[in-house]
Short mmCIF file of C-alpha atoms in Angstrom, two decimals:
data_model
loop_
_atom_site.label_atom_id
_atom_site.label_comp_id
_atom_site.label_asym_id
_atom_site.label_seq_id
_atom_site.Cartn_x
_atom_site.Cartn_y
_atom_site.Cartn_z
CA UNK A 867 18.48 -18.85 -15.33
CA UNK A 868 18.48 -18.62 -19.15
CA UNK A 869 18.25 -22.28 -20.11
CA UNK A 870 19.39 -25.83 -19.34
CA UNK A 871 19.01 -29.45 -20.43
CA UNK A 872 16.97 -31.98 -18.48
CA UNK A 873 15.88 -35.56 -19.14
CA UNK A 874 12.27 -36.03 -20.19
CA UNK A 875 11.81 -38.48 -17.31
CA UNK A 876 12.24 -35.52 -14.90
CA UNK A 877 9.15 -33.76 -16.27
CA UNK A 878 6.40 -33.76 -13.64
CA UNK A 879 2.63 -33.64 -14.12
CA UNK A 880 2.96 -32.62 -17.75
CA UNK A 881 4.53 -29.30 -16.79
CA UNK A 882 6.84 -27.94 -19.50
CA UNK A 883 7.62 -24.51 -18.02
CA UNK A 884 11.44 -24.15 -17.79
CA UNK A 885 11.42 -21.91 -14.71
CA UNK A 886 9.47 -24.61 -12.82
CA UNK A 887 12.61 -26.80 -12.80
CA UNK A 888 15.17 -24.00 -12.28
CA UNK A 889 18.24 -26.00 -11.13
CA UNK A 890 20.01 -22.93 -9.69
CA UNK A 891 17.07 -22.22 -7.39
CA UNK A 892 16.85 -25.84 -6.32
CA UNK A 893 20.57 -25.91 -5.49
CA UNK A 894 20.29 -22.63 -3.56
CA UNK A 895 17.49 -23.99 -1.38
CA UNK A 896 19.23 -27.32 -0.73
CA UNK A 897 22.47 -25.52 0.17
CA UNK A 898 20.74 -24.40 3.37
CA UNK A 899 19.93 -27.95 4.45
CA UNK A 900 22.87 -28.02 6.88
CA UNK A 901 21.68 -24.97 8.84
CA UNK A 902 17.94 -24.82 8.13
CA UNK A 903 14.89 -27.03 8.29
CA UNK A 904 13.39 -27.06 4.78
CA UNK A 905 9.68 -27.18 5.49
CA UNK A 906 7.50 -28.13 2.54
CA UNK A 907 4.19 -26.28 2.67
CA UNK A 908 2.24 -29.39 1.69
CA UNK A 909 3.86 -31.42 4.47
CA UNK A 910 3.02 -28.70 7.01
CA UNK A 911 -0.61 -28.84 5.91
CA UNK A 912 -0.72 -32.65 6.06
CA UNK A 913 0.75 -32.62 9.58
CA UNK A 914 -1.81 -30.05 10.72
CA UNK A 915 0.90 -27.49 11.52
CA UNK A 916 -0.64 -24.89 9.23
CA UNK A 917 -3.93 -24.56 7.41
CA UNK A 918 -4.82 -22.78 4.18
CA UNK A 919 -8.10 -21.26 3.10
CA UNK A 920 -9.19 -18.92 0.31
CA UNK A 921 -11.54 -15.97 0.46
CA UNK A 922 -14.78 -15.30 -1.37
CA UNK A 923 -16.08 -13.21 -4.24
CA UNK A 924 -18.91 -11.35 -2.56
CA UNK A 925 -20.23 -9.72 -5.75
CA UNK A 926 -19.82 -6.14 -6.93
CA UNK A 927 -23.33 -5.31 -5.66
CA UNK A 928 -21.88 -5.58 -2.14
CA UNK A 929 -19.16 -3.01 -2.83
CA UNK A 930 -19.65 0.33 -1.10
CA UNK A 931 -22.46 -0.90 1.15
CA UNK A 932 -20.45 -0.13 4.29
CA UNK A 933 -16.99 0.53 5.71
CA UNK A 934 -15.86 -2.97 6.73
CA UNK A 935 -12.83 -3.63 4.49
CA UNK A 936 -13.10 -6.13 1.66
CA UNK A 937 -9.41 -6.84 1.12
CA UNK A 938 -8.31 -7.45 -2.45
CA UNK A 939 -4.88 -8.27 -3.83
CA UNK A 940 -4.02 -4.60 -4.41
CA UNK A 941 -4.89 -3.77 -0.79
CA UNK A 942 -1.81 -5.53 0.58
CA UNK A 943 1.41 -3.51 0.54
CA UNK A 944 4.66 -3.54 2.53
CA UNK A 945 3.46 -6.44 4.72
CA UNK A 946 0.25 -4.71 5.83
CA UNK A 947 -3.27 -3.93 4.69
CA UNK A 948 -3.90 -0.47 3.31
CA UNK A 949 -5.40 1.96 5.81
CA UNK A 950 -8.24 2.71 3.37
CA UNK A 951 -8.99 -0.33 1.14
CA UNK A 952 -10.84 0.38 -2.09
CA UNK A 953 -14.04 -1.43 -1.18
CA UNK A 954 -16.11 -1.72 1.99
CA UNK A 955 -19.10 -3.88 2.87
CA UNK A 956 -22.01 -3.64 5.27
CA UNK A 957 -22.44 -5.46 8.57
CA UNK A 958 -25.00 -7.74 6.87
CA UNK A 959 -22.54 -8.80 4.16
CA UNK A 960 -19.79 -9.24 6.75
CA UNK A 961 -22.04 -11.41 8.93
CA UNK A 962 -22.75 -13.68 5.97
CA UNK A 963 -19.11 -14.46 5.15
CA UNK A 964 -17.23 -13.87 8.42
CA UNK A 965 -17.98 -17.27 10.04
CA UNK A 966 -16.54 -19.13 7.06
CA UNK A 967 -13.51 -16.85 6.59
CA UNK A 968 -12.82 -16.65 10.34
CA UNK A 969 -10.00 -14.09 10.05
CA UNK A 970 -7.93 -13.81 13.23
CA UNK A 971 -4.99 -11.84 14.53
CA UNK A 972 -1.76 -13.59 13.52
CA UNK A 973 -3.11 -14.97 10.23
CA UNK A 974 -1.01 -14.37 7.15
CA UNK A 975 -2.76 -13.24 3.96
CA UNK A 976 -0.85 -14.14 0.77
CA UNK A 977 -1.73 -13.19 -2.81
CA UNK A 978 -2.33 -16.36 -4.80
CA UNK A 979 -3.72 -15.00 -8.11
CA UNK A 980 -2.64 -12.09 -10.26
CA UNK A 981 0.67 -11.32 -11.95
CA UNK A 982 3.14 -9.06 -10.23
CA UNK A 983 1.41 -9.20 -6.84
CA UNK A 984 1.60 -12.99 -6.41
CA UNK A 985 3.54 -13.78 -3.24
CA UNK A 986 2.79 -10.42 -1.61
CA UNK A 987 1.67 -11.02 1.97
CA UNK A 988 0.90 -9.46 5.33
CA UNK A 989 0.20 -10.21 8.97
CA UNK A 990 -3.35 -9.62 10.19
CA UNK A 991 -3.24 -7.51 13.36
CA UNK A 992 -5.80 -7.00 16.11
CA UNK A 993 -6.57 -3.59 14.60
CA UNK A 994 -7.65 -4.94 11.20
CA UNK A 995 -8.99 -8.42 12.01
CA UNK A 996 -12.56 -7.36 11.13
CA UNK A 997 -12.42 -7.82 7.38
CA UNK A 998 -13.35 -10.01 4.46
CA UNK A 999 -10.88 -11.07 1.78
CA UNK A 1000 -11.32 -12.10 -1.82
CA UNK A 1001 -10.77 -15.52 -3.39
CA UNK A 1002 -7.44 -14.52 -4.97
CA UNK A 1003 -5.89 -14.45 -1.49
CA UNK A 1004 -4.77 -17.37 0.68
CA UNK A 1005 -5.22 -17.22 4.43
CA UNK A 1006 -2.37 -19.06 6.16
CA UNK A 1007 -2.86 -19.97 9.82
CA UNK A 1008 -0.31 -21.62 12.07
CA UNK A 1009 -2.29 -24.24 13.99
CA UNK A 1010 0.64 -25.64 16.00
CA UNK A 1011 2.90 -22.74 17.00
CA UNK A 1012 4.88 -25.10 19.21
CA UNK A 1013 6.14 -26.74 15.98
CA UNK A 1014 6.85 -23.53 14.05
CA UNK A 1015 5.88 -19.95 14.89
CA UNK A 1016 3.87 -17.61 12.64
CA UNK A 1017 6.89 -15.27 12.68
CA UNK A 1018 9.18 -18.02 11.33
CA UNK A 1019 6.72 -18.77 8.52
CA UNK A 1020 6.40 -15.06 7.74
CA UNK A 1021 10.18 -14.53 7.55
CA UNK A 1022 10.63 -17.59 5.37
CA UNK A 1023 7.85 -16.50 3.01
CA UNK A 1024 9.48 -13.10 2.54
CA UNK A 1025 12.99 -14.36 1.90
CA UNK A 1026 14.34 -14.31 -1.62
CA UNK A 1027 14.37 -18.11 -1.89
CA UNK A 1028 10.68 -18.57 -1.08
CA UNK A 1029 9.67 -15.67 -3.31
CA UNK A 1030 11.68 -17.11 -6.19
CA UNK A 1031 10.06 -20.51 -5.67
CA UNK A 1032 6.61 -18.90 -5.72
CA UNK A 1033 7.47 -17.25 -9.04
CA UNK A 1034 8.77 -20.54 -10.42
CA UNK A 1035 5.47 -22.37 -9.80
CA UNK A 1036 3.30 -19.50 -11.08
CA UNK A 1037 1.29 -20.30 -14.22
CA UNK A 1038 -1.51 -18.84 -16.32
CA UNK A 1039 -5.04 -20.09 -15.67
CA UNK A 1040 -7.52 -18.67 -18.19
CA UNK A 1041 -6.67 -14.93 -18.20
CA UNK A 1042 -4.94 -14.62 -14.84
CA UNK A 1043 -1.76 -16.00 -13.33
CA UNK A 1044 -1.94 -18.15 -10.21
CA UNK A 1045 0.15 -20.46 -8.04
CA UNK A 1046 -2.86 -22.68 -7.39
CA UNK A 1047 -2.11 -25.83 -5.39
CA UNK A 1048 1.55 -25.64 -6.48
CA UNK A 1049 2.11 -23.42 -3.45
CA UNK A 1050 2.23 -26.67 -1.48
CA UNK A 1051 5.51 -27.54 -3.25
CA UNK A 1052 7.35 -24.50 -1.87
CA UNK A 1053 10.13 -25.21 0.64
CA UNK A 1054 10.39 -22.72 3.52
CA UNK A 1055 13.90 -22.47 5.04
CA UNK A 1056 13.65 -21.98 8.83
CA UNK A 1057 16.89 -21.58 10.86
CA UNK A 1058 17.59 -24.70 12.92
CA UNK A 1059 19.44 -22.76 15.63
CA UNK A 1060 16.69 -22.06 18.20
CA UNK A 1061 18.52 -19.13 19.80
CA UNK A 1062 19.12 -17.38 16.50
CA UNK A 1063 15.56 -18.08 15.36
CA UNK A 1064 14.16 -16.62 18.60
CA UNK A 1065 16.27 -13.47 18.21
CA UNK A 1066 15.04 -12.94 14.65
CA UNK A 1067 11.43 -13.45 15.66
CA UNK A 1068 11.75 -11.03 18.59
CA UNK A 1069 13.16 -8.35 16.29
CA UNK A 1070 10.37 -9.00 13.78
CA UNK A 1071 7.67 -8.58 16.43
CA UNK A 1072 9.22 -5.25 17.47
CA UNK A 1073 9.40 -3.98 13.89
CA UNK A 1074 5.83 -5.07 13.12
CA UNK A 1075 4.52 -3.45 16.31
CA UNK A 1076 6.22 -0.17 15.39
CA UNK A 1077 4.70 -0.25 11.92
CA UNK A 1078 1.25 -1.09 13.26
CA UNK A 1079 1.34 1.82 15.69
CA UNK A 1080 2.38 4.16 12.91
CA UNK A 1081 -0.28 2.70 10.64
CA UNK A 1082 -2.89 3.53 13.26
CA UNK A 1083 -1.87 7.16 13.05
CA UNK A 1084 -1.91 7.12 9.23
CA UNK A 1085 -5.41 5.61 9.28
CA UNK A 1086 -6.69 8.12 11.85
CA UNK A 1087 -4.81 11.08 10.35
CA UNK A 1088 -7.66 12.50 8.23
CA UNK A 1089 -9.88 12.76 11.32
CA UNK A 1090 -7.07 13.99 13.60
CA UNK A 1091 -6.08 16.63 11.07
CA UNK A 1092 -9.65 17.87 10.80
CA UNK A 1093 -9.78 18.35 14.58
CA UNK A 1094 -6.35 19.98 14.62
CA UNK A 1095 -7.25 22.44 11.86
CA UNK A 1096 -10.62 23.22 13.42
CA UNK A 1097 -9.27 23.84 16.94
CA UNK A 1098 -5.90 25.31 16.03
CA UNK A 1099 -4.17 22.81 18.33
CA UNK A 1100 -2.22 19.56 17.83
CA UNK A 1101 -3.66 18.19 21.08
CA UNK A 1102 -5.87 15.64 19.22
CA UNK A 1103 -2.75 14.19 17.58
CA UNK A 1104 -0.75 14.09 20.82
CA UNK A 1105 -3.64 12.48 22.70
CA UNK A 1106 -4.02 9.79 20.05
CA UNK A 1107 -0.32 8.94 20.03
CA UNK A 1108 -0.29 8.61 23.82
CA UNK A 1109 -2.90 5.81 23.78
CA UNK A 1110 -2.07 2.17 24.41
CA UNK A 1111 -2.66 -0.42 21.64
CA UNK A 1112 -5.83 -1.57 23.41
CA UNK A 1113 -7.14 2.00 23.62
CA UNK A 1114 -6.30 2.62 19.97
CA UNK A 1115 -8.46 -0.33 18.90
CA UNK A 1116 -11.51 1.30 20.53
CA UNK A 1117 -11.14 4.72 18.90
CA UNK A 1118 -9.68 3.86 15.48
CA UNK A 1119 -11.95 4.95 12.66
CA UNK A 1120 -13.15 2.12 10.38
CA UNK A 1121 -13.21 3.49 6.86
CA UNK A 1122 -12.59 2.75 3.21
CA UNK A 1123 -12.01 5.01 0.22
CA UNK A 1124 -15.79 5.63 -0.02
CA UNK A 1125 -15.61 7.82 3.09
CA UNK A 1126 -13.59 10.36 1.11
CA UNK A 1127 -16.60 11.08 -1.08
CA UNK A 1128 -18.61 12.49 1.86
CA UNK A 1129 -22.38 12.40 2.16
CA UNK A 1130 -23.21 14.84 -0.63
CA UNK A 1131 -26.04 13.79 -2.95
CA UNK A 1132 -27.60 16.79 -4.71
CA UNK A 1133 -27.75 20.60 -4.74
CA UNK A 1134 -29.54 23.37 -6.66
CA UNK A 1135 -27.18 25.51 -8.75
CA UNK A 1136 -28.17 28.57 -10.77
CA UNK A 1137 -27.18 28.58 -14.42
CA UNK A 1138 -24.93 31.62 -13.93
CA UNK A 1139 -23.01 29.71 -11.23
CA UNK A 1140 -21.93 26.96 -13.62
CA UNK A 1141 -18.15 27.18 -14.16
CA UNK A 1142 -16.30 26.13 -17.31
CA UNK A 1143 -19.33 24.17 -18.56
CA UNK A 1144 -18.89 21.66 -15.74
CA UNK A 1145 -22.17 19.89 -14.99
CA UNK A 1146 -20.97 17.40 -12.37
CA UNK A 1147 -23.15 17.86 -9.25
CA UNK A 1148 -20.35 16.80 -6.86
CA UNK A 1149 -18.19 19.61 -8.25
CA UNK A 1150 -20.46 22.12 -6.49
CA UNK A 1151 -20.72 20.34 -3.12
CA UNK A 1152 -21.78 23.19 -0.75
CA UNK A 1153 -20.59 21.31 2.34
CA UNK A 1154 -16.98 21.73 1.19
CA UNK A 1155 -17.28 25.52 1.00
CA UNK A 1156 -18.95 25.63 4.42
CA UNK A 1157 -16.23 23.53 6.05
CA UNK A 1158 -13.40 25.51 4.50
CA UNK A 1159 -15.01 28.73 5.68
CA UNK A 1160 -15.21 27.34 9.23
CA UNK A 1161 -11.53 26.37 9.12
CA UNK A 1162 -10.72 30.00 8.33
CA UNK A 1163 -10.73 30.76 12.07
CA UNK A 1164 -7.27 29.22 12.44
CA UNK A 1165 -6.08 28.67 8.87
CA UNK A 1166 -5.27 30.54 5.70
CA UNK A 1167 -7.18 28.74 2.97
CA UNK A 1168 -5.27 28.91 -0.32
CA UNK A 1169 -5.66 26.93 -3.53
CA UNK A 1170 -2.77 24.95 -4.98
CA UNK A 1171 -2.85 27.42 -7.87
CA UNK A 1172 -2.47 30.36 -5.48
CA UNK A 1173 0.37 28.59 -3.67
CA UNK A 1174 2.11 28.09 -7.00
CA UNK A 1175 1.67 31.74 -7.91
CA UNK A 1176 3.19 32.74 -4.57
CA UNK A 1177 6.17 30.43 -5.11
CA UNK A 1178 5.29 28.22 -2.15
CA UNK A 1179 4.89 25.00 -4.14
CA UNK A 1180 5.43 23.69 -7.64
CA UNK A 1181 4.19 20.61 -9.41
CA UNK A 1182 4.94 18.56 -12.52
CA UNK A 1183 3.62 15.28 -13.88
CA UNK A 1184 5.64 12.19 -14.73
CA UNK A 1185 6.38 10.33 -17.95
CA UNK A 1186 5.38 7.15 -19.77
CA UNK A 1187 8.53 5.48 -21.17
CA UNK A 1188 6.41 2.68 -22.65
CA UNK A 1189 5.92 -0.98 -21.81
CA UNK A 1190 9.04 -1.97 -23.74
CA UNK A 1191 11.02 -0.33 -20.93
CA UNK A 1192 9.43 -2.54 -18.26
CA UNK A 1193 11.69 -5.16 -16.75
CA UNK A 1194 14.85 -3.82 -18.42
CA UNK A 1195 16.63 -3.05 -15.13
CA UNK A 1196 16.42 -2.37 -11.42
CA UNK A 1197 15.57 1.34 -11.30
CA UNK A 1198 12.02 1.51 -9.88
CA UNK A 1199 9.31 2.80 -12.20
CA UNK A 1200 6.76 4.16 -9.74
CA UNK A 1201 3.14 3.88 -10.83
CA UNK A 1202 -0.11 4.86 -9.11
CA UNK A 1203 -0.38 1.48 -7.37
CA UNK A 1204 3.19 1.48 -6.07
CA UNK A 1205 2.60 3.31 -2.82
CA UNK A 1206 0.23 3.06 0.10
CA UNK A 1207 -0.04 4.23 3.70
CA UNK A 1208 2.24 7.22 2.94
CA UNK A 1209 5.16 5.10 1.71
CA UNK A 1210 6.53 3.64 -1.51
CA UNK A 1211 6.44 -0.14 -1.86
CA UNK A 1212 9.69 -1.91 -1.12
CA UNK A 1213 9.09 -4.02 -4.25
CA UNK A 1214 7.61 -1.83 -7.05
CA UNK A 1215 6.08 -3.82 -9.91
CA UNK A 1216 8.35 -2.56 -12.68
CA UNK A 1217 12.05 -1.76 -13.04
CA UNK A 1218 13.92 0.11 -15.77
CA UNK A 1219 17.43 0.21 -17.16
CA UNK A 1220 20.02 2.81 -16.14
CA UNK A 1221 20.00 4.49 -19.55
CA UNK A 1222 16.22 5.01 -19.32
CA UNK A 1223 16.63 6.49 -15.83
CA UNK A 1224 19.38 8.77 -17.17
CA UNK A 1225 17.02 10.03 -19.90
CA UNK A 1226 14.40 11.18 -17.36
CA UNK A 1227 16.50 11.92 -14.28
CA UNK A 1228 17.10 15.61 -14.98
CA UNK A 1229 13.57 16.52 -16.08
CA UNK A 1230 11.86 14.62 -13.24
CA UNK A 1231 14.43 15.74 -10.65
CA UNK A 1232 13.07 13.60 -7.80
CA UNK A 1233 14.43 14.53 -4.36
CA UNK A 1234 13.77 13.47 -0.76
CA UNK A 1235 10.85 15.51 0.56
CA UNK A 1236 8.96 15.57 -2.75
CA UNK A 1237 5.33 14.47 -2.47
CA UNK A 1238 3.89 12.13 -5.10
CA UNK A 1239 0.12 12.35 -5.55
CA UNK A 1240 -2.09 10.21 -7.80
CA UNK A 1241 -3.66 12.20 -10.62
CA UNK A 1242 -5.19 9.43 -12.76
CA UNK A 1243 -7.20 6.39 -11.72
CA UNK A 1244 -10.45 5.94 -9.83
CA UNK A 1245 -10.13 4.88 -6.23
CA UNK A 1246 -6.47 5.88 -6.05
CA UNK A 1247 -6.92 9.53 -7.07
CA UNK A 1248 -5.60 11.72 -4.26
CA UNK A 1249 -3.41 9.03 -2.67
CA UNK A 1250 -0.02 10.42 -1.74
CA UNK A 1251 3.42 9.58 -0.38
CA UNK A 1252 6.59 11.45 0.49
CA UNK A 1253 9.92 10.49 -1.08
CA UNK A 1254 12.58 9.39 1.39
CA UNK A 1255 16.35 9.26 1.00
CA UNK A 1256 17.13 6.06 -0.86
CA UNK A 1257 13.78 6.05 -2.67
CA UNK A 1258 14.59 9.07 -4.87
CA UNK A 1259 16.33 6.96 -7.53
CA UNK A 1260 13.23 6.38 -9.64
CA UNK A 1261 11.22 7.27 -12.70
CA UNK A 1262 7.56 8.11 -11.97
CA UNK A 1263 4.62 7.69 -14.33
CA UNK A 1264 2.42 10.26 -16.04
CA UNK A 1265 -0.49 9.44 -13.75
CA UNK A 1266 1.30 11.09 -10.82
CA UNK A 1267 1.93 14.65 -9.72
CA UNK A 1268 5.21 15.50 -8.05
CA UNK A 1269 4.64 18.38 -5.64
CA UNK A 1270 7.59 20.19 -4.08
CA UNK A 1271 7.53 22.68 -1.24
CA UNK A 1272 9.66 25.70 -2.10
CA UNK A 1273 8.98 27.57 1.14
CA UNK A 1274 9.47 25.22 4.10
CA UNK A 1275 8.72 27.95 6.64
CA UNK A 1276 5.20 28.37 5.25
CA UNK A 1277 4.54 24.82 4.09
CA UNK A 1278 7.12 22.13 4.85
CA UNK A 1279 7.06 18.85 2.89
CA UNK A 1280 5.66 16.89 5.86
CA UNK A 1281 2.98 19.50 6.55
CA UNK A 1282 2.06 19.38 2.85
CA UNK A 1283 1.72 15.58 3.06
CA UNK A 1284 -0.44 15.92 6.17
CA UNK A 1285 -2.79 18.51 4.67
CA UNK A 1286 -3.20 16.55 1.45
CA UNK A 1287 -4.48 13.68 3.60
CA UNK A 1288 -7.10 15.67 5.51
CA UNK A 1289 -10.70 14.78 4.72
CA UNK A 1290 -11.48 18.28 3.47
CA UNK A 1291 -8.69 18.18 0.89
CA UNK A 1292 -9.40 14.59 -0.15
CA UNK A 1293 -13.09 15.41 -0.58
CA UNK A 1294 -12.18 18.28 -2.87
CA UNK A 1295 -10.08 15.99 -5.03
CA UNK A 1296 -12.98 13.54 -5.24
CA UNK A 1297 -15.37 16.35 -6.16
CA UNK A 1298 -13.11 17.52 -8.97
CA UNK A 1299 -12.08 14.19 -10.50
CA UNK A 1300 -13.71 13.45 -13.83
CA UNK A 1301 -13.67 10.76 -16.51
CA UNK A 1302 -11.39 11.33 -19.47
CA UNK A 1303 -11.59 8.62 -22.11
CA UNK A 1304 -11.66 5.42 -20.01
CA UNK A 1305 -9.97 6.63 -16.85
CA UNK A 1306 -10.76 9.10 -14.09
CA UNK A 1307 -8.39 11.99 -13.53
CA UNK A 1308 -7.90 15.11 -11.44
CA UNK A 1309 -6.22 16.83 -14.35
CA UNK A 1310 -5.26 20.47 -13.92
CA UNK A 1311 -8.10 20.89 -11.47
CA UNK A 1312 -5.52 20.22 -8.79
CA UNK A 1313 -4.90 23.97 -8.92
CA UNK A 1314 -8.48 24.52 -7.69
CA UNK A 1315 -7.99 22.39 -4.56
CA UNK A 1316 -7.89 24.64 -1.49
CA UNK A 1317 -5.53 23.80 1.35
CA UNK A 1318 -6.15 25.02 4.92
CA UNK A 1319 -2.70 26.02 6.24
CA UNK A 1320 -2.48 26.77 10.00
CA UNK A 1321 -1.56 30.41 10.69
CA UNK A 1322 0.38 29.45 13.78
CA UNK A 1323 4.01 28.74 12.92
CA UNK A 1324 4.35 26.63 16.07
CA UNK A 1325 1.39 24.48 15.03
CA UNK A 1326 2.76 24.05 11.50
CA UNK A 1327 6.08 22.86 12.94
CA UNK A 1328 4.45 20.49 15.44
CA UNK A 1329 2.20 18.82 12.86
CA UNK A 1330 5.14 18.44 10.46
CA UNK A 1331 7.35 16.98 13.21
CA UNK A 1332 4.72 14.41 14.22
CA UNK A 1333 4.12 13.31 10.63
CA UNK A 1334 7.86 13.12 9.95
CA UNK A 1335 8.41 10.94 13.02
CA UNK A 1336 5.65 8.55 11.92
CA UNK A 1337 6.93 8.31 8.33
CA UNK A 1338 10.58 7.83 9.26
CA UNK A 1339 9.95 5.29 12.04
CA UNK A 1340 7.74 3.22 9.75
CA UNK A 1341 10.37 3.35 7.01
CA UNK A 1342 13.06 2.20 9.45
CA UNK A 1343 10.87 -0.70 10.58
CA UNK A 1344 10.07 -1.60 6.96
CA UNK A 1345 13.75 -1.79 6.11
CA UNK A 1346 14.37 -3.86 9.24
CA UNK A 1347 11.74 -6.42 8.25
CA UNK A 1348 13.31 -6.73 4.82
CA UNK A 1349 16.73 -7.25 6.44
CA UNK A 1350 15.37 -9.84 8.89
CA UNK A 1351 13.90 -11.92 6.05
CA UNK A 1352 17.30 -11.84 4.37
CA UNK A 1353 19.14 -12.71 7.60
CA UNK A 1354 16.72 -15.55 8.31
CA UNK A 1355 17.83 -17.48 5.24
CA UNK A 1356 21.47 -16.37 5.25
CA UNK A 1357 21.49 -15.56 1.60
CA UNK A 1358 24.48 -16.52 -0.44
CA UNK A 1359 25.15 -15.33 -3.95
CA UNK A 1360 22.71 -17.13 -6.21
#
């Protein structure tokens, strides 16, 4: 939609934003009226079919007081909550806000305020129902599932038509964009054919269950990897994967990013032990050295720099094409916030034109199996993902490292991903990150990070195979959810 004429009498509530009246979008939604029920969000609320509530701003003084997730807009990705949200709160803070927020399994959390993240949403599962969420997020609850199911609402919300409507009602309030109460104007197309609707919902439940089970492993992976490296056996990983969903809920670690920093507070260091004029106490955390030494029973402990020198791995950083390149095309520009839970977002914030991609394609040389790791940021430093077939058509930003395994027998891409997500490696990254100008970075200190690589070839292969299975099954389920949302609204060419 570039432009159109409309009569002044059609202007509603003093709103003069052209996209708000997009006639193409309106026609596309109404074209489904013969096969779909067009459910207006406001009407659903008035009839008591669904309810909406917003979260709370608990105050920055509550951040880091515990490990109960405080979910913010950036903590929702690919229809789920990140395994390690940025901020955690204490039991006392949770007890103060939990009765009012009343988060339950089956609720849908939808981003209401922001810019690019507006409309992003997820299902709350039994494994992450103990949380608080901020005021920029709407909690949608289906109160009368006999009228419309949560799955039908979820599919409709994630279809192109609903997402385009959400964008059309988005406006700027003070310094932030929001959909405010205009969300109530959105029409959700739900298939009228009960048999077809039931089939779609059944498939959705299966795909979500598969992703949740894989997410459990991703969340528990740092602990499972520590046990595997310490014992020289993948038994802890196999035992975890064999558990039922109910059993998983009792053993799943509850953590946030703060757990990666460890419990280190202070240490005495002699002047002659100071390296490169670095006076950051955490840089000399003695617990890290002690743990790496203990892992030496079953592992060869080598720094990234040593692995590079041996030709086992290589790394490069990305590029910054500039903001003028944003929104010029559909080639994903992957930034530090565009992946979570070991996978790239299905809807990265920015896209670039083909000619920009062509300019960087050869030098960046992104291939399936490459590992992207956050170099610059604060809470995101050390986050990583592995590139899958179909996701390799991208440009990635300067705040990321691209690591490539050159010797798969010694260190396969999936084993590299696993080891980078162990607590001992993440703690090293946290101990070495520093502030440069206004942003934290790992810089070239990545070469100092030591990686415990199992000596047993059989163990290396088993860990890599387990991680690969988790990543690929979650990707398949992610793509299925995206397809189901499209099938639910029977998209035509808009």
